[in-house]
Short mmCIF file of C-alpha atoms and ligand atoms in Angstrom, two decimals:
data_model
loop_
_atom_site.label_atom_id
_atom_site.label_comp_id
_atom_site.label_asym_id
_atom_site.label_seq_id
_atom_site.Cartn_x
_atom_site.Cartn_y
_atom_site.Cartn_z
CA MET A 27 114.49 142.31 74.16
CA LYS A 28 112.42 139.51 75.72
CA HIS A 29 111.06 139.76 79.25
CA LYS A 30 112.98 137.96 81.95
CA SER A 31 111.41 134.73 83.16
CA ASP A 32 110.32 134.10 86.77
CA TRP A 33 111.58 130.53 86.73
CA GLY A 34 114.05 128.36 84.88
CA ILE A 35 113.31 124.65 84.63
CA ILE A 36 116.21 122.36 83.79
CA GLY A 37 115.43 118.91 82.38
CA MET A 38 112.51 118.44 80.02
CA GLY A 39 111.68 114.85 81.01
CA VAL A 40 108.11 114.00 81.95
CA MET A 41 108.30 115.60 85.41
CA GLY A 42 110.19 118.75 84.30
CA THR A 43 107.81 119.35 81.41
CA SER A 44 104.71 118.79 83.54
CA LEU A 45 105.94 121.17 86.25
CA ALA A 46 106.79 123.80 83.64
CA ARG A 47 103.25 123.51 82.22
CA ASN A 48 101.81 123.73 85.73
CA MET A 49 103.82 126.91 86.45
CA ALA A 50 102.82 128.49 83.14
CA ARG A 51 99.16 127.65 83.73
CA ASN A 52 99.48 129.41 87.09
CA GLY A 53 100.71 132.61 85.44
CA LEU A 54 104.47 132.22 85.94
CA ASN A 55 106.87 133.02 83.10
CA VAL A 56 109.21 130.12 82.50
CA SER A 57 112.43 129.46 80.64
CA LEU A 58 113.06 125.85 79.70
CA PHE A 59 116.41 124.12 79.33
CA ASN A 60 117.30 120.70 78.01
CA ARG A 61 120.81 119.62 77.07
CA HIS A 62 121.79 119.14 73.43
CA LEU A 63 122.92 115.63 72.61
CA GLU A 64 123.69 115.22 68.92
CA GLY A 65 121.21 112.85 67.31
CA LEU A 66 119.57 112.00 70.65
CA GLU A 67 118.29 115.13 72.38
CA GLU A 68 118.04 118.05 69.99
CA LYS A 69 115.88 121.15 70.45
CA VAL A 70 113.91 119.31 73.15
CA ALA A 71 112.82 122.47 75.00
CA ALA A 72 111.75 124.15 71.75
CA ALA A 73 109.65 121.08 70.90
CA LYS A 74 107.82 121.39 74.25
CA VAL A 75 106.96 125.03 73.50
CA THR A 76 105.48 123.99 70.15
CA ARG A 77 103.64 121.02 71.60
CA TYR A 78 101.96 122.45 74.70
CA PRO A 79 99.73 125.54 74.37
CA GLU A 80 100.41 126.60 78.01
CA LEU A 81 104.10 126.88 77.10
CA ALA A 82 103.55 129.13 74.07
CA GLN A 83 105.13 132.09 75.92
CA ALA A 84 107.95 130.02 77.46
CA GLN A 85 111.53 130.61 76.32
CA PRO A 86 113.30 127.40 75.22
CA PHE A 87 117.07 126.87 75.38
CA ASP A 88 119.73 124.27 74.85
CA ALA A 89 122.60 126.65 75.69
CA LEU A 90 123.02 127.01 79.44
CA GLN A 91 124.43 130.54 79.63
CA ALA A 92 121.67 132.06 77.49
CA PHE A 93 119.11 130.16 79.57
CA VAL A 94 120.50 131.51 82.86
CA GLU A 95 120.65 135.03 81.42
CA SER A 96 116.97 134.84 80.48
CA LEU A 97 115.97 134.70 84.17
CA ALA A 98 115.02 137.58 86.49
CA THR A 99 117.32 137.96 89.51
CA PRO A 100 117.64 136.50 92.04
CA ARG A 101 117.28 133.57 89.67
CA LYS A 102 114.97 130.74 90.57
CA LEU A 103 116.06 127.46 89.04
CA LEU A 104 114.33 124.12 89.35
CA LEU A 105 116.42 121.08 88.48
CA MET A 106 114.38 118.10 87.32
CA LEU A 107 117.16 115.65 86.53
CA PRO A 108 117.92 112.03 87.39
CA ALA A 109 119.59 111.83 90.84
CA GLY A 110 123.35 111.38 90.94
CA ASP A 111 125.81 112.35 88.20
CA ALA A 112 123.34 114.39 86.12
CA VAL A 113 122.62 116.73 89.07
CA ALA A 114 126.31 116.95 90.02
CA GLN A 115 127.37 117.81 86.47
CA MET A 116 124.63 120.42 86.07
CA LEU A 117 125.63 122.14 89.31
CA THR A 118 129.23 122.30 88.11
CA ASP A 119 128.12 123.74 84.76
CA LEU A 120 125.76 126.26 86.39
CA SER A 121 128.46 127.49 88.77
CA ASP A 122 130.04 129.50 85.93
CA PHE A 123 126.89 131.53 85.32
CA ILE A 124 125.03 132.01 88.60
CA GLN A 125 125.38 134.32 91.62
CA GLU A 126 125.28 133.47 95.32
CA GLU A 127 121.80 135.03 95.71
CA ASP A 128 120.30 132.72 93.06
CA ILE A 129 118.15 129.90 94.33
CA ILE A 130 118.62 126.41 92.95
CA ILE A 131 116.09 123.74 93.86
CA ASP A 132 116.79 120.08 93.20
CA GLY A 133 113.33 118.63 92.60
CA GLY A 134 114.51 115.12 91.72
CA ASN A 135 114.77 112.06 93.92
CA SER A 136 118.29 112.86 95.17
CA HIS A 137 119.77 111.13 98.18
CA PHE A 138 119.34 113.47 101.16
CA GLU A 139 123.03 113.12 102.07
CA ASP A 140 124.02 114.40 98.60
CA THR A 141 121.67 117.34 99.12
CA GLN A 142 123.18 118.13 102.53
CA ARG A 143 126.70 117.81 101.14
CA ARG A 144 125.85 120.28 98.37
CA MET A 145 124.43 122.74 100.92
CA ASN A 146 127.64 122.55 102.92
CA SER A 147 130.01 122.49 99.96
CA GLY A 148 130.91 126.20 99.90
CA ALA A 149 130.09 126.23 96.17
CA VAL A 150 128.51 129.36 94.68
CA TYR A 151 125.06 127.74 94.77
CA ALA A 152 125.40 126.30 98.30
CA LYS A 153 123.87 129.02 100.49
CA ASN A 154 120.48 129.12 98.80
CA TYR A 155 120.38 125.51 97.66
CA LEU A 156 117.09 123.75 98.40
CA GLY A 157 116.29 120.05 98.13
CA MET A 158 112.70 119.31 97.31
CA GLY A 159 110.98 115.94 97.19
CA ILE A 160 108.13 115.95 94.70
CA SER A 161 105.47 113.26 94.58
CA GLY A 162 102.53 112.59 92.34
CA GLY A 163 104.00 111.34 89.09
CA ALA A 164 103.36 113.11 85.79
CA SER A 165 99.75 114.04 86.44
CA GLY A 166 100.55 115.30 89.95
CA ALA A 167 103.34 117.46 88.54
CA LEU A 168 100.94 118.86 85.96
CA TRP A 169 97.86 119.45 88.10
CA GLY A 170 99.32 119.82 91.58
CA PRO A 171 102.02 117.70 93.19
CA SER A 172 102.87 117.21 96.82
CA MET A 173 106.14 119.04 97.49
CA MET A 174 108.64 118.69 100.30
CA PRO A 175 111.24 121.52 100.23
CA SER A 176 114.05 121.95 102.74
CA GLY A 177 117.23 123.94 103.30
CA ASN A 178 117.81 127.64 103.89
CA GLN A 179 114.45 128.91 105.19
CA GLN A 180 115.03 132.47 103.93
CA ALA A 181 115.65 131.15 100.42
CA TYR A 182 112.44 129.15 100.73
CA GLY A 183 110.64 132.37 101.64
CA VAL A 184 111.55 133.78 98.21
CA VAL A 185 110.03 130.85 96.31
CA ALA A 186 107.27 129.87 98.75
CA GLN A 187 104.41 131.72 97.13
CA ASP A 188 105.03 130.26 93.66
CA LEU A 189 105.57 126.71 94.90
CA GLU A 190 102.58 126.75 97.21
CA LYS A 191 100.48 128.00 94.30
CA ILE A 192 101.39 125.15 91.93
CA ALA A 193 101.14 122.42 94.60
CA ALA A 194 98.10 120.21 95.22
CA LYS A 195 95.50 121.51 97.69
CA THR A 196 93.72 119.60 100.43
CA ALA A 197 89.91 119.57 100.53
CA SER A 198 90.08 122.51 102.94
CA GLY A 199 92.28 124.44 100.50
CA THR A 200 95.67 124.28 102.23
CA SER A 201 98.68 123.80 100.01
CA CYS A 202 100.48 120.44 99.91
CA CYS A 203 103.79 122.25 99.86
CA THR A 204 105.34 123.44 103.07
CA TYR A 205 108.83 124.10 104.34
CA ILE A 206 109.86 120.74 105.78
CA GLY A 207 112.99 121.65 107.71
CA ALA A 208 116.70 122.28 107.47
CA GLY A 209 119.29 120.47 105.34
CA GLY A 210 118.21 117.45 103.34
CA ALA A 211 114.98 116.96 105.31
CA GLY A 212 112.84 117.36 102.17
CA HIS A 213 114.57 114.63 100.20
CA PHE A 214 114.64 112.46 103.33
CA THR A 215 110.88 112.91 103.72
CA LYS A 216 110.30 111.98 100.08
CA MET A 217 112.52 108.93 100.52
CA VAL A 218 110.42 107.77 103.48
CA HIS A 219 107.30 108.47 101.42
CA ASN A 220 108.65 106.11 98.78
CA GLY A 221 109.54 103.42 101.31
CA MET A 222 105.98 103.60 102.64
CA GLU A 223 104.72 103.59 99.05
CA TYR A 224 106.58 100.30 98.46
CA ALA A 225 104.85 98.73 101.48
CA GLU A 226 101.39 100.08 100.54
CA MET A 227 101.78 98.72 97.01
CA GLN A 228 102.99 95.32 98.17
CA LEU A 229 100.14 95.13 100.72
CA ILE A 230 97.58 95.60 97.95
CA ALA A 231 99.45 93.04 95.86
CA GLU A 232 99.25 90.57 98.78
CA MET A 233 95.51 91.16 99.13
CA TYR A 234 95.18 90.62 95.38
CA VAL A 235 97.13 87.36 95.33
CA PHE A 236 95.12 86.09 98.30
CA LEU A 237 91.86 86.92 96.54
CA ARG A 238 93.03 85.38 93.24
CA ALA A 239 93.96 82.18 95.10
CA SER A 240 90.41 82.28 96.54
CA LYS A 241 89.25 82.01 92.91
CA LEU A 242 87.89 85.53 92.59
CA SER A 243 88.13 86.96 89.07
CA ASN A 244 89.99 90.20 88.37
CA ALA A 245 86.65 91.88 87.80
CA ALA A 246 85.34 90.68 91.18
CA ILE A 247 88.52 91.88 92.94
CA SER A 248 88.24 95.21 91.18
CA THR A 249 84.67 95.54 92.43
CA LEU A 250 85.77 94.59 95.94
CA PHE A 251 88.58 97.18 95.89
CA ASP A 252 86.04 99.73 94.67
CA THR A 253 83.82 98.81 97.63
CA TRP A 254 86.76 99.20 100.02
CA SER A 255 87.41 102.57 98.39
CA GLN A 256 83.97 103.73 99.54
CA THR A 257 85.14 103.30 103.15
CA ALA A 258 87.83 104.82 105.36
CA SER A 259 90.24 102.37 103.65
CA ASN A 260 90.21 104.53 100.54
CA SER A 261 93.54 105.48 99.04
CA TYR A 262 94.94 106.55 95.70
CA LEU A 263 96.86 103.28 95.35
CA LEU A 264 93.77 101.18 96.10
CA SER A 265 91.69 103.09 93.58
CA ILE A 266 94.27 102.76 90.79
CA SER A 267 94.56 99.05 91.59
CA ALA A 268 90.78 98.68 91.14
CA ALA A 269 91.05 100.54 87.83
CA ILE A 270 94.02 98.45 86.64
CA LEU A 271 92.08 95.22 87.20
CA LYS A 272 89.31 96.38 84.83
CA VAL A 273 91.58 96.94 81.84
CA LYS A 274 91.20 94.46 78.97
CA GLU A 275 93.43 93.63 76.05
CA GLY A 276 91.25 91.81 73.57
CA THR A 277 89.55 89.06 75.53
CA HIS A 278 92.24 89.02 78.25
CA ASP A 279 92.52 91.02 81.44
CA LEU A 280 95.69 93.01 80.86
CA ILE A 281 96.93 92.24 84.38
CA ASP A 282 97.13 88.54 83.48
CA LEU A 283 99.51 89.37 80.63
CA ILE A 284 102.00 91.31 82.78
CA LEU A 285 105.24 89.65 83.94
CA ASP A 286 105.36 89.26 87.74
CA LYS A 287 108.71 90.98 88.08
CA ALA A 288 109.02 94.60 89.27
CA GLY A 289 112.00 96.92 89.10
CA ASN A 290 112.90 99.78 91.38
CA LYS A 291 114.75 103.05 91.06
CA GLY A 292 116.46 102.89 94.44
CA THR A 293 114.60 105.13 96.89
CA GLY A 294 113.01 102.11 98.63
CA ALA A 295 116.46 100.62 99.12
CA TRP A 296 117.78 103.90 100.51
CA ALA A 297 114.85 104.14 102.90
CA THR A 298 115.43 100.59 104.10
CA GLN A 299 119.17 101.16 104.61
CA ILE A 300 118.72 104.46 106.40
CA GLY A 301 116.06 103.08 108.72
CA ALA A 302 118.62 100.47 109.72
CA ALA A 303 121.34 103.12 110.13
CA LEU A 304 119.02 105.15 112.38
CA GLY A 305 118.20 102.08 114.44
CA VAL A 306 114.45 102.21 113.82
CA SER A 307 112.36 99.35 112.56
CA ASN A 308 111.02 99.90 109.08
CA SER A 309 110.39 96.21 108.60
CA MET A 310 107.38 96.69 106.31
CA MET A 311 109.16 98.77 103.70
CA ALA A 312 112.13 96.40 104.00
CA ALA A 313 109.84 93.39 103.43
CA ALA A 314 108.29 95.13 100.42
CA LEU A 315 111.73 95.89 99.00
CA TYR A 316 112.87 92.28 99.43
CA ALA A 317 109.59 91.10 97.90
CA ARG A 318 110.52 93.15 94.81
CA PHE A 319 114.01 91.66 94.75
CA ASN A 320 112.56 88.15 95.01
CA ALA A 321 110.04 88.95 92.29
CA ALA A 322 112.85 90.14 90.02
CA ASP A 323 114.59 86.76 90.49
CA LYS A 324 112.05 85.17 88.14
CA LYS A 325 114.42 82.68 86.48
CA LEU A 326 115.47 81.20 89.79
CA ARG A 327 111.87 81.13 90.99
CA ILE A 328 110.92 79.07 87.95
CA GLN A 329 113.74 76.59 88.66
CA LEU A 330 112.96 76.30 92.38
CA SER A 331 109.24 75.89 91.74
CA GLN A 332 110.13 72.68 89.95
CA LEU A 333 112.05 71.39 92.98
CA PHE A 334 109.55 72.32 95.71
CA ASP A 335 105.80 72.07 95.51
CA THR A 336 104.53 75.16 97.28
CA SER A 337 101.74 75.94 94.84
CA PRO A 338 98.89 77.91 96.46
CA LYS A 339 95.80 76.09 97.66
CA THR A 340 92.39 77.73 97.72
CA PRO A 341 92.13 79.70 100.98
CA GLU A 342 88.86 80.39 102.71
CA ILE A 343 88.52 83.70 104.46
CA GLU A 344 85.80 86.19 105.20
CA LEU A 345 86.30 89.30 103.13
CA ASP A 346 85.73 91.48 106.19
CA HIS A 347 88.71 89.87 107.88
CA LEU A 348 90.83 90.63 104.87
CA LEU A 349 89.77 94.28 104.91
CA HIS A 350 90.43 94.68 108.63
CA ALA A 351 93.80 92.98 108.26
CA TYR A 352 94.62 95.32 105.38
CA ASP A 353 93.65 98.38 107.44
CA PHE A 354 95.74 97.14 110.36
CA CYS A 355 98.82 96.66 108.19
CA ARG A 356 98.43 100.16 106.78
CA LEU A 357 98.34 101.61 110.28
CA ILE A 358 101.58 99.82 111.12
CA ASN A 359 103.21 100.96 107.87
CA HIS A 360 102.28 104.57 108.58
CA TYR A 361 103.41 104.20 112.19
CA GLN A 362 106.82 102.93 111.07
CA GLY A 363 107.22 105.64 108.40
CA PHE A 364 106.39 108.51 110.74
CA ARG A 365 108.57 107.01 113.46
CA MET A 366 111.44 107.00 111.01
CA LEU A 367 110.85 110.70 110.29
CA GLU A 368 110.72 111.44 114.01
CA SER A 369 113.94 109.67 114.68
CA ALA A 370 115.75 111.36 111.75
CA SER A 371 114.48 114.70 112.97
CA ALA A 372 116.07 114.07 116.38
CA GLU A 373 119.30 112.76 114.83
CA TYR A 374 119.75 115.62 112.35
CA ARG A 375 117.96 118.36 114.38
CA TRP A 376 115.54 119.12 111.55
CA GLY A 377 112.55 120.02 113.71
CA LEU A 378 110.13 118.01 111.57
CA GLU A 379 106.43 118.36 112.33
CA LEU A 380 104.78 115.03 111.62
CA SER A 381 101.28 116.47 111.30
CA ALA A 382 102.53 119.05 108.76
CA ILE A 383 104.14 116.25 106.74
CA ALA A 384 100.87 114.29 106.84
CA ASN A 385 99.19 117.45 105.53
CA VAL A 386 101.60 117.65 102.59
CA TRP A 387 100.77 113.99 101.84
CA ARG A 388 96.99 114.50 101.91
CA SER A 389 96.76 115.38 98.25
CA GLY A 390 98.90 115.27 95.11
CA CYS A 391 101.09 112.35 96.18
CA ILE A 392 101.05 108.59 95.74
CA LEU A 393 100.35 108.04 99.48
CA LYS A 394 97.23 110.25 99.61
CA SER A 395 94.39 108.54 101.42
CA GLU A 396 91.58 108.89 103.93
CA LEU A 397 94.01 107.63 106.53
CA MET A 398 96.40 110.49 105.78
CA ASP A 399 93.53 112.93 106.35
CA ARG A 400 92.99 111.39 109.77
CA LEU A 401 96.69 111.39 110.57
CA PHE A 402 96.97 115.10 109.92
CA GLU A 403 94.83 115.65 113.05
CA LYS A 404 95.85 112.64 115.10
CA LEU A 405 99.63 113.06 114.80
CA LYS A 406 99.35 116.47 116.46
CA THR A 407 99.08 114.71 119.80
CA HIS A 408 100.01 111.01 119.63
CA SER A 409 101.62 108.37 117.47
CA ILE A 410 99.29 105.83 115.81
CA LEU A 411 100.08 103.12 118.35
CA GLU A 412 99.55 105.45 121.31
CA HIS A 413 96.47 107.33 120.12
CA PRO A 414 93.32 106.24 121.99
CA GLU A 415 91.28 106.55 118.79
CA PHE A 416 93.27 103.85 117.00
CA GLN A 417 93.18 101.37 119.89
CA SER A 418 90.10 99.40 118.95
CA GLU A 419 90.98 99.30 115.21
CA LEU A 420 94.39 97.95 116.13
CA ILE A 421 93.01 95.32 118.51
CA HIS A 422 90.39 94.06 116.04
CA GLY A 423 92.66 94.42 113.04
CA PHE A 424 95.35 92.36 114.73
CA GLU A 425 92.92 89.49 115.32
CA ALA A 426 91.74 89.66 111.70
CA LEU A 427 95.34 89.69 110.48
CA LYS A 428 96.16 86.58 112.49
CA LYS A 429 93.26 84.78 110.75
CA VAL A 430 94.50 85.94 107.35
CA LEU A 431 98.07 84.86 108.10
CA ARG A 432 97.00 81.46 109.46
CA THR A 433 95.01 80.83 106.30
CA GLY A 434 97.79 82.26 104.15
CA ILE A 435 100.39 79.97 105.70
CA SER A 436 98.27 76.85 105.31
CA SER A 437 97.41 77.83 101.73
CA ASN A 438 100.99 78.65 100.65
CA ILE A 439 100.27 82.31 99.96
CA PRO A 440 103.33 84.53 100.42
CA LEU A 441 102.41 87.50 102.63
CA PRO A 442 105.75 89.07 103.55
CA VAL A 443 104.53 92.58 104.31
CA CYS A 444 101.44 91.43 106.22
CA SER A 445 103.68 89.15 108.27
CA ALA A 446 106.10 91.99 108.98
CA ALA A 447 103.21 94.09 110.32
CA GLN A 448 101.98 91.30 112.57
CA GLN A 449 105.43 90.50 113.95
CA PHE A 450 106.26 94.15 114.59
CA PHE A 451 103.04 94.75 116.50
CA LEU A 452 103.44 91.56 118.49
CA GLN A 453 106.99 92.35 119.45
CA MET A 454 106.31 95.97 120.31
CA THR A 455 103.31 95.21 122.51
CA GLN A 456 105.02 92.63 124.74
CA GLU A 457 106.86 93.94 127.76
CA LYS A 458 109.18 90.96 127.96
CA GLY A 459 111.11 90.15 124.81
CA SER A 460 113.91 87.74 123.88
CA ALA A 461 116.94 90.03 123.88
CA HIS A 462 118.14 88.92 127.34
CA LEU A 463 119.45 85.77 125.68
CA ILE A 464 121.04 87.90 122.95
CA GLN A 465 122.81 89.96 125.64
CA ALA A 466 124.06 86.79 127.30
CA GLN A 467 125.27 85.31 123.99
CA ARG A 468 127.16 88.51 123.13
CA ASP A 469 128.76 88.50 126.55
CA TYR A 470 129.67 84.79 126.22
CA PHE A 471 131.51 85.04 122.91
CA GLY A 472 132.64 88.65 122.92
CA ALA A 473 132.64 89.90 126.53
CA HIS A 474 130.22 92.63 125.40
CA ARG A 475 128.70 92.73 128.92
CA TYR A 476 125.04 92.88 129.86
CA GLN A 477 122.67 94.91 132.02
CA ARG A 478 120.60 93.28 134.79
CA LEU A 479 116.94 93.49 135.73
CA ASP A 480 117.87 93.74 139.40
CA ASP A 481 120.15 96.76 138.92
CA GLU A 482 118.29 99.89 137.88
CA SER A 483 121.50 101.92 137.63
CA GLY A 484 122.01 100.38 134.15
CA SER A 485 125.54 99.19 135.04
CA PHE A 486 127.14 96.59 132.82
CA TYR A 487 128.23 93.12 134.01
CA HIS A 488 130.39 90.39 132.61
CA THR A 489 130.22 86.68 133.44
CA ASP A 490 132.96 84.15 132.79
CA TRP A 491 130.40 81.86 131.17
CA GLU A 492 132.75 79.00 130.32
CA ASN A 493 133.83 78.52 133.94
CA GLN A 494 130.37 78.42 135.51
C1 LIG B 27 106.06 109.59 93.53
C2 LIG B 27 106.76 108.31 93.18
C3 LIG B 27 107.83 108.58 92.17
C4 LIG B 27 108.22 107.33 91.42
C5 LIG B 27 109.18 106.48 92.15
C6 LIG B 27 109.03 105.02 91.86
O1 LIG B 27 105.98 109.85 94.71
O2 LIG B 27 105.63 110.29 92.62
O3 LIG B 27 107.31 107.72 94.30
O4 LIG B 27 108.87 109.24 92.79
O5 LIG B 27 107.13 106.60 91.03
O6 LIG B 27 110.44 106.91 91.71
O7 LIG B 27 110.08 104.39 92.42
P1 LIG B 27 110.47 102.92 92.06
O8 LIG B 27 110.86 102.91 90.60
O9 LIG B 27 111.63 102.67 92.95
O10 LIG B 27 109.28 102.07 92.31
#
């Protein structure tokens, strides 16, 4: 009779396999499950055991009941499946074989509302169901991802030690896995991470396009990004961008051979929608998402480029201004992301700790950066826009960004995410805005009423505008 495994991993895709290898390397016994699909997915788990030496002791299955029975109780199951139907179907199938004490963790990119619904469903798995955002891609999953679990805190207590062991560690040795909060807070946090990731990626792409229009070669831009990476601007995404720009295919730079059209798996769109539903501005991730949509509309772009001449002209800008503008935009992106978390925490009563989330994002994930290291400390007391230590960076960065945008506009360089950062900061730092006219317009056509500056009680007034 074989020993019972500590963990069962369901779904032997790249992430599931890498996490299983990570667990095994860290001394945990694992059972592996992958569905059997005639001619398409056959003996997938067994093939992983043969392929990866760390998995030599793992037990592979393609029959669900035998897989579940191979686990020590209470069973600890990690689902690494595509969000949506695949998770729903697996939970239905598992319900026949599991007990209420068993702990199921959804480690995919599920929508946080699905996760919350599953927790409240009354199903056999509901009580101890955990949602866990995982970031870091395949290599993060293998060597230490950033993990964002949420749900029943007692259930988390049972799995905490194992998860914290396999997660990435910060330079000071703390684990980049911590209990995030109740309900779907973990998947929500990962969704915001991805929205911020979209904006960070698009920001670097905007810097790149600006520099290319300035006639810098890919190699020169790579060197510049490497130089920026030696400063407090360092981030994982910047460093991989520098590396990407060095790659050659024959005599060509590979980047020049890649179609300028990017897809998306949906978490950026969710983040954008939910920011709007919460009533917080996440204009940078929204701008990055729309930039992807516009990029994907390549055929139309080709047609329209023949109707309108907006081809880029060579801009002139000091590289220092570009760097300070870039840093400024990143501060605004992080401000917006953390504000979104704060507002969701209030709405859903999750009790999120922003500094603890920054800590989880300091290593293992796509957003890891020097800035995140700073935010771990700074967010304990103030938001980015209110913290005295960010004041002078924001003031100087804003001036640099205005120079970049002025040059960008006159040189026909699209900078949607940079522009979103500038407009957000400008609007948020002016006491008097433009919404008094909006109030009056709404009252004119819809009798929605308005509040007055000269009445501090906040009472609402209506004017018969047409008979004035
Ligand atoms: C991560 C990534 C990961 C994945 C995204 C990409 O944190 O490891 O965010 O989850 O790369 O799914 O999403 P898009 O396909 O939408 O860019």
